[in-house]
N, CA and C atoms as an extended XYZ file, in Angstrom:
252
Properties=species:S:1:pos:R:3:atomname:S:1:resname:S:1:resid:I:1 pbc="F F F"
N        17.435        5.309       -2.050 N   UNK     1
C        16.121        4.873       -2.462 CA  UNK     1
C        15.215        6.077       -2.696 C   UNK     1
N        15.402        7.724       -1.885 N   UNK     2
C        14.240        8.109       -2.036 CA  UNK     2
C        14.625        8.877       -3.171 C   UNK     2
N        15.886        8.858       -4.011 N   UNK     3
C        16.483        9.800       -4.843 CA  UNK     3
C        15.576        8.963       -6.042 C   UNK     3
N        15.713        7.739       -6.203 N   UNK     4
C        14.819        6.742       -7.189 CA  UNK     4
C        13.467        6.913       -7.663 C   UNK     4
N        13.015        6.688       -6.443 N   UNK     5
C        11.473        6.935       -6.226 CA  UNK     5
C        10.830        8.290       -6.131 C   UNK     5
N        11.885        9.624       -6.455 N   UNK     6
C        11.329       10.657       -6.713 CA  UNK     6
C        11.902       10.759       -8.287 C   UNK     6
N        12.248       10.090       -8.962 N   UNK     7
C        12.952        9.986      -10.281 CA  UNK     7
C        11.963        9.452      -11.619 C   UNK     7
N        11.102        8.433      -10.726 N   UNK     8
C         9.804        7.650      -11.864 CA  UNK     8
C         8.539        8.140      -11.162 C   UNK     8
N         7.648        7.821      -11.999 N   UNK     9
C         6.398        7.971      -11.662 CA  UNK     9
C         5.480        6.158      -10.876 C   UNK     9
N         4.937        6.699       -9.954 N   UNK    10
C         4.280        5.373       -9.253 CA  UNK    10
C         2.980        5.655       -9.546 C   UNK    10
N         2.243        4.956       -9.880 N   UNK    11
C         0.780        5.032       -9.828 CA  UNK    11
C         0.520        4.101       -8.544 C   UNK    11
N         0.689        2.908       -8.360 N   UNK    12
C         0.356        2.068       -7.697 CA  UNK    12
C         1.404        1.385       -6.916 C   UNK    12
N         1.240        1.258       -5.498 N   UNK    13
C         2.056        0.283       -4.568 CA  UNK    13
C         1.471       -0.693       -4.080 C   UNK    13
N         1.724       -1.944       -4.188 N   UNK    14
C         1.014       -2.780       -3.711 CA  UNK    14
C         2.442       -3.176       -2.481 C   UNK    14
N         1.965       -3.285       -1.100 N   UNK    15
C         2.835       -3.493       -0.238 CA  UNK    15
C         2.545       -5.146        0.847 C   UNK    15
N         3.211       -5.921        0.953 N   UNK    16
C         2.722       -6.718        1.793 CA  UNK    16
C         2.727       -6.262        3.527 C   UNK    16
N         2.051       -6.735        4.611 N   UNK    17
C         2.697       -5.436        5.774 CA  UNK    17
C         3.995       -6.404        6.263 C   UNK    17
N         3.909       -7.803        6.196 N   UNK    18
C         5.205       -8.228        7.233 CA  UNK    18
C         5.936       -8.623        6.359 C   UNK    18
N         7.061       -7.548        6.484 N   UNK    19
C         8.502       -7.767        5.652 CA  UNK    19
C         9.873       -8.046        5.926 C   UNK    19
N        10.446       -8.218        5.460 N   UNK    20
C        12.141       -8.588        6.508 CA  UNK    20
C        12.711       -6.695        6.756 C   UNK    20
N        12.741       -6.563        8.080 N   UNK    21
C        13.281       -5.209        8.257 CA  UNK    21
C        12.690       -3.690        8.042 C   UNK    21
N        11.326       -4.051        7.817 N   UNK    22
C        10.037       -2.751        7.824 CA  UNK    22
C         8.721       -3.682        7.746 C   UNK    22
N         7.920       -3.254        8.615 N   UNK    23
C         6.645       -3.205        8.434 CA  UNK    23
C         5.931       -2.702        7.144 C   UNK    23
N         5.012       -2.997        7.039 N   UNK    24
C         4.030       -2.668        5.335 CA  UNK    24
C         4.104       -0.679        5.535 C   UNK    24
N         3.212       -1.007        6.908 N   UNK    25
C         2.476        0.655        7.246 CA  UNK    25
C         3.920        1.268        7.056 C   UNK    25
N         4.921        1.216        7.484 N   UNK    26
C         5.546        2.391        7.828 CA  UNK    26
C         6.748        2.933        6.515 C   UNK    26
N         6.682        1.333        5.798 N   UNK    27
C         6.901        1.875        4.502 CA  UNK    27
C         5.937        2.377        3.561 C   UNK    27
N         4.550        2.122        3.885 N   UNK    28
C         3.645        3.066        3.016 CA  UNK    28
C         4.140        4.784        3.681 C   UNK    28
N         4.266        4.447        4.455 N   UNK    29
C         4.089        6.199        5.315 CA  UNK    29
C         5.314        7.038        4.623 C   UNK    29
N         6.638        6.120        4.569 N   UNK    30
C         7.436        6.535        4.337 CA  UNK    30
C         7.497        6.798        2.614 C   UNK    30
N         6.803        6.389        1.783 N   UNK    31
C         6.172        6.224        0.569 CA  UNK    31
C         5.959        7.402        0.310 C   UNK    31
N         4.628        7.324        1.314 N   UNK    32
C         3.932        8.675        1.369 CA  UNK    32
C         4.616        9.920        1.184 C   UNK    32
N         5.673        9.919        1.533 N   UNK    33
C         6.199       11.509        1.835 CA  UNK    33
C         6.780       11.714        0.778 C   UNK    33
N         7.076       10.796       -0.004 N   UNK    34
C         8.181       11.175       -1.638 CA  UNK    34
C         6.694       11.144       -2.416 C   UNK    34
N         5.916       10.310       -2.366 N   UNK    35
C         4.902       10.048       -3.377 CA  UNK    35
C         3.220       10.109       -2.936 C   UNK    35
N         2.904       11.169       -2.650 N   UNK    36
C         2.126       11.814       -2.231 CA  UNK    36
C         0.636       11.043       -2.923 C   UNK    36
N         0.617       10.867       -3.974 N   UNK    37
C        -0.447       10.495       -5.052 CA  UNK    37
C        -0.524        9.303       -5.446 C   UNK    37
N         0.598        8.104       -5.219 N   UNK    38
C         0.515        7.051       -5.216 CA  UNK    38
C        -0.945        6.427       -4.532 C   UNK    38
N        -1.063        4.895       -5.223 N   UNK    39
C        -2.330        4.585       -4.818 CA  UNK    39
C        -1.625        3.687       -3.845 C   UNK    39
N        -1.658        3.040       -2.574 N   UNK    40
C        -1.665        2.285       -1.607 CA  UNK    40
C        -2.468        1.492       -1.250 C   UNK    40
N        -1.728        0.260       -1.872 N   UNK    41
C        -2.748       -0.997       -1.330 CA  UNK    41
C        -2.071       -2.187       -0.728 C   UNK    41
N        -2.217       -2.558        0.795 N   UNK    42
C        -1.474       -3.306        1.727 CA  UNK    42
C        -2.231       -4.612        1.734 C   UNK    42
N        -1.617       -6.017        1.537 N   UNK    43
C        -1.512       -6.986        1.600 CA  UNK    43
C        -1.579       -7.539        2.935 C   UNK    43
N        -2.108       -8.167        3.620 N   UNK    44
C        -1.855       -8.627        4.976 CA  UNK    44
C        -3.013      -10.154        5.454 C   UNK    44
N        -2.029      -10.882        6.241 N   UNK    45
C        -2.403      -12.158        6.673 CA  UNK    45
C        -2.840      -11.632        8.665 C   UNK    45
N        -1.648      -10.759        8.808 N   UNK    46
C        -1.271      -10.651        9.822 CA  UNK    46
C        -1.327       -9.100       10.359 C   UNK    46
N        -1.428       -8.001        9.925 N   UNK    47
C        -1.328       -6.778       10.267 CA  UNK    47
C        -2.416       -6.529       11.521 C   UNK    47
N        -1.914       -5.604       12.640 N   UNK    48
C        -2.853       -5.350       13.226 CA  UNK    48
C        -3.998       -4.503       13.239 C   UNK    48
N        -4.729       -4.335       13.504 N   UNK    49
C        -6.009       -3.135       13.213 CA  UNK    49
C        -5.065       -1.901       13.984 C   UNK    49
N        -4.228       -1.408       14.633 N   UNK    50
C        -3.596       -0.032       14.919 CA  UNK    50
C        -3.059       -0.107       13.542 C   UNK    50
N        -2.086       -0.963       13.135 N   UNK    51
C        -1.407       -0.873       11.850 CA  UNK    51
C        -2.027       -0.450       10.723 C   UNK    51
N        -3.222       -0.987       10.694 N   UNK    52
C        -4.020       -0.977        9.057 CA  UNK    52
C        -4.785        0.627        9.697 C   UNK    52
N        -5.097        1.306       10.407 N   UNK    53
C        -5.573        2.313       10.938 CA  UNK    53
C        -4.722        3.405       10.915 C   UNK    53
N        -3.467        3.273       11.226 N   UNK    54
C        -1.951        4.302       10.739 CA  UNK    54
C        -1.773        4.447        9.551 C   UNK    54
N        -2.180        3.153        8.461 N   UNK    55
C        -1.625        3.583        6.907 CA  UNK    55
C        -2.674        3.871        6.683 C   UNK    55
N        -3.822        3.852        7.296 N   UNK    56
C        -5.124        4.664        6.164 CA  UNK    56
C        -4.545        6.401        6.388 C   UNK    56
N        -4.379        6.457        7.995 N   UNK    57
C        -4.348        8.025        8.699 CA  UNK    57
C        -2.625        8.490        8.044 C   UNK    57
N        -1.853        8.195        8.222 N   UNK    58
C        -0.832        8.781        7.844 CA  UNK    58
C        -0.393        8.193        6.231 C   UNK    58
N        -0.619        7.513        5.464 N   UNK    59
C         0.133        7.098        4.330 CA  UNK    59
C        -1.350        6.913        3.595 C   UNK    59
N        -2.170        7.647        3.836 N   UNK    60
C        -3.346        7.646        2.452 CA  UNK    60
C        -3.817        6.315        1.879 C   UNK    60
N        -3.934        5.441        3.004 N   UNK    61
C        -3.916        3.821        2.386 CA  UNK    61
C        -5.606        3.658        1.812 C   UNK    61
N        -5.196        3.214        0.556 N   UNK    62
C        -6.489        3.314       -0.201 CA  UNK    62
C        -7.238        2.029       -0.063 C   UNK    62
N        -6.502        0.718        0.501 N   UNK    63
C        -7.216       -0.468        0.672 CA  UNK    63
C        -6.227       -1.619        1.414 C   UNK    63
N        -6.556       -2.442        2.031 N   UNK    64
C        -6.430       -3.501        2.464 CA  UNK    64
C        -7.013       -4.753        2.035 C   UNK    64
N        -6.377       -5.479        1.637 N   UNK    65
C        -6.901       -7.000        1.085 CA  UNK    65
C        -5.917       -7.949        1.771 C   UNK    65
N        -7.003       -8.351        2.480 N   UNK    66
C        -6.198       -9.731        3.853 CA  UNK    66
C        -6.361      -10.797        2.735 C   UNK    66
N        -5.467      -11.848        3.223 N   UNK    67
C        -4.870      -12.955        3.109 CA  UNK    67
C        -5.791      -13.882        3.447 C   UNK    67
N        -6.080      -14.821        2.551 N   UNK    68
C        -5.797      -15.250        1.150 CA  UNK    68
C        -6.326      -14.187        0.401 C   UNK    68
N        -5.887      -13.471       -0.680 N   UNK    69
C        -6.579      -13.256       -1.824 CA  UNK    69
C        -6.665      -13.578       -3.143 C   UNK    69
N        -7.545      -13.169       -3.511 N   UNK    70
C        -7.231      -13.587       -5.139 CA  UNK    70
C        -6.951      -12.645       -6.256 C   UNK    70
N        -6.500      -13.288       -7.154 N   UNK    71
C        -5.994      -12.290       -8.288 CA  UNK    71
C        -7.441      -11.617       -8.701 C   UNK    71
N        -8.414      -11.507       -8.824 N   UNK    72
C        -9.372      -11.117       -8.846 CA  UNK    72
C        -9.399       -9.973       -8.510 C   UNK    72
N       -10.053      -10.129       -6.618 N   UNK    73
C        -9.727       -9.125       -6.171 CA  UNK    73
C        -9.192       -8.230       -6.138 C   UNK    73
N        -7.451       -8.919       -6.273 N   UNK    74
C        -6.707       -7.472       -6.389 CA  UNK    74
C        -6.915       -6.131       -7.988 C   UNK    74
N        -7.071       -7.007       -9.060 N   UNK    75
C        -7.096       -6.200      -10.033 CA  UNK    75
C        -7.924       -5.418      -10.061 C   UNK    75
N        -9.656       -5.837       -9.774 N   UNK    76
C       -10.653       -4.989       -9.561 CA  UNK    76
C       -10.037       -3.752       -8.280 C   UNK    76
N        -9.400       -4.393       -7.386 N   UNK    77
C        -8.747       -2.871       -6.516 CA  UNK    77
C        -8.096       -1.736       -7.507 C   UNK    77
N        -7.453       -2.207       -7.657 N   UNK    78
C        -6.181       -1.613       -8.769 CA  UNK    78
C        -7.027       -0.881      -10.241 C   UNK    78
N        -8.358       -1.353      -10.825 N   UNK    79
C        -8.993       -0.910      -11.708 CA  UNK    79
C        -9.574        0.029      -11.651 C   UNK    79
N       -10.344       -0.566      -10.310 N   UNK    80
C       -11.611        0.822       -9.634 CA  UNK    80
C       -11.058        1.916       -9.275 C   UNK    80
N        -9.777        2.454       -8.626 N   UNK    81
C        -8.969        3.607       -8.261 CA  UNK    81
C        -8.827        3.991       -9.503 C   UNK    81
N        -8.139        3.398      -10.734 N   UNK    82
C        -7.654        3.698      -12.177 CA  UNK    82
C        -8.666        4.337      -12.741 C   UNK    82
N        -9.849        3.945      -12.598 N   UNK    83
C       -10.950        4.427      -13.204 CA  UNK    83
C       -11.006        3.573      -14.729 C   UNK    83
N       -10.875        2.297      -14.688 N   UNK    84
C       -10.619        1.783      -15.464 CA  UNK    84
C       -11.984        0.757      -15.683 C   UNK    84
């Protein structure tokens, strides 16, 4: 995987945090280290405030949008970083 993901270019990750077999944060973190400049934005119903506090501090997490959201929301996330 990290041979991949140093192969394309990411602008944007959108991550949910509870996944089958990794947490959101620690695959942003782990993100982080191949893709330094990626934008990070974690999804969560359920994440804890240590959790959402680790991917800001270690994986550059540029936003959090809890559960429910709307498509709205997210694009204006995704725009405003773009500078779009």
């Amino acid at each position: 995987v990290n041979e991949i993901l140093e192969e394309i270019d990411i602008l944007v990750t959108l991550s949910d945090w509870l996944m089958p077999g990794m947490k959101g944060d620690d695959f942003l973190i782990q993100l982080h280290k191949i893709v330094p400049d990626a934008v990070k934005i974690m999804v969560t119903g359920q994440a804890t405030p240590d959790a959402i506090q680790r991917a800001y501090r270690e994986a550059n997490l540029y936003k959090v949008i809890h559960k429910p959201w709307t498509e709205e929301e997210l694009i204006e996330a995704i725009r405003r970083n773009l500078g779009d």
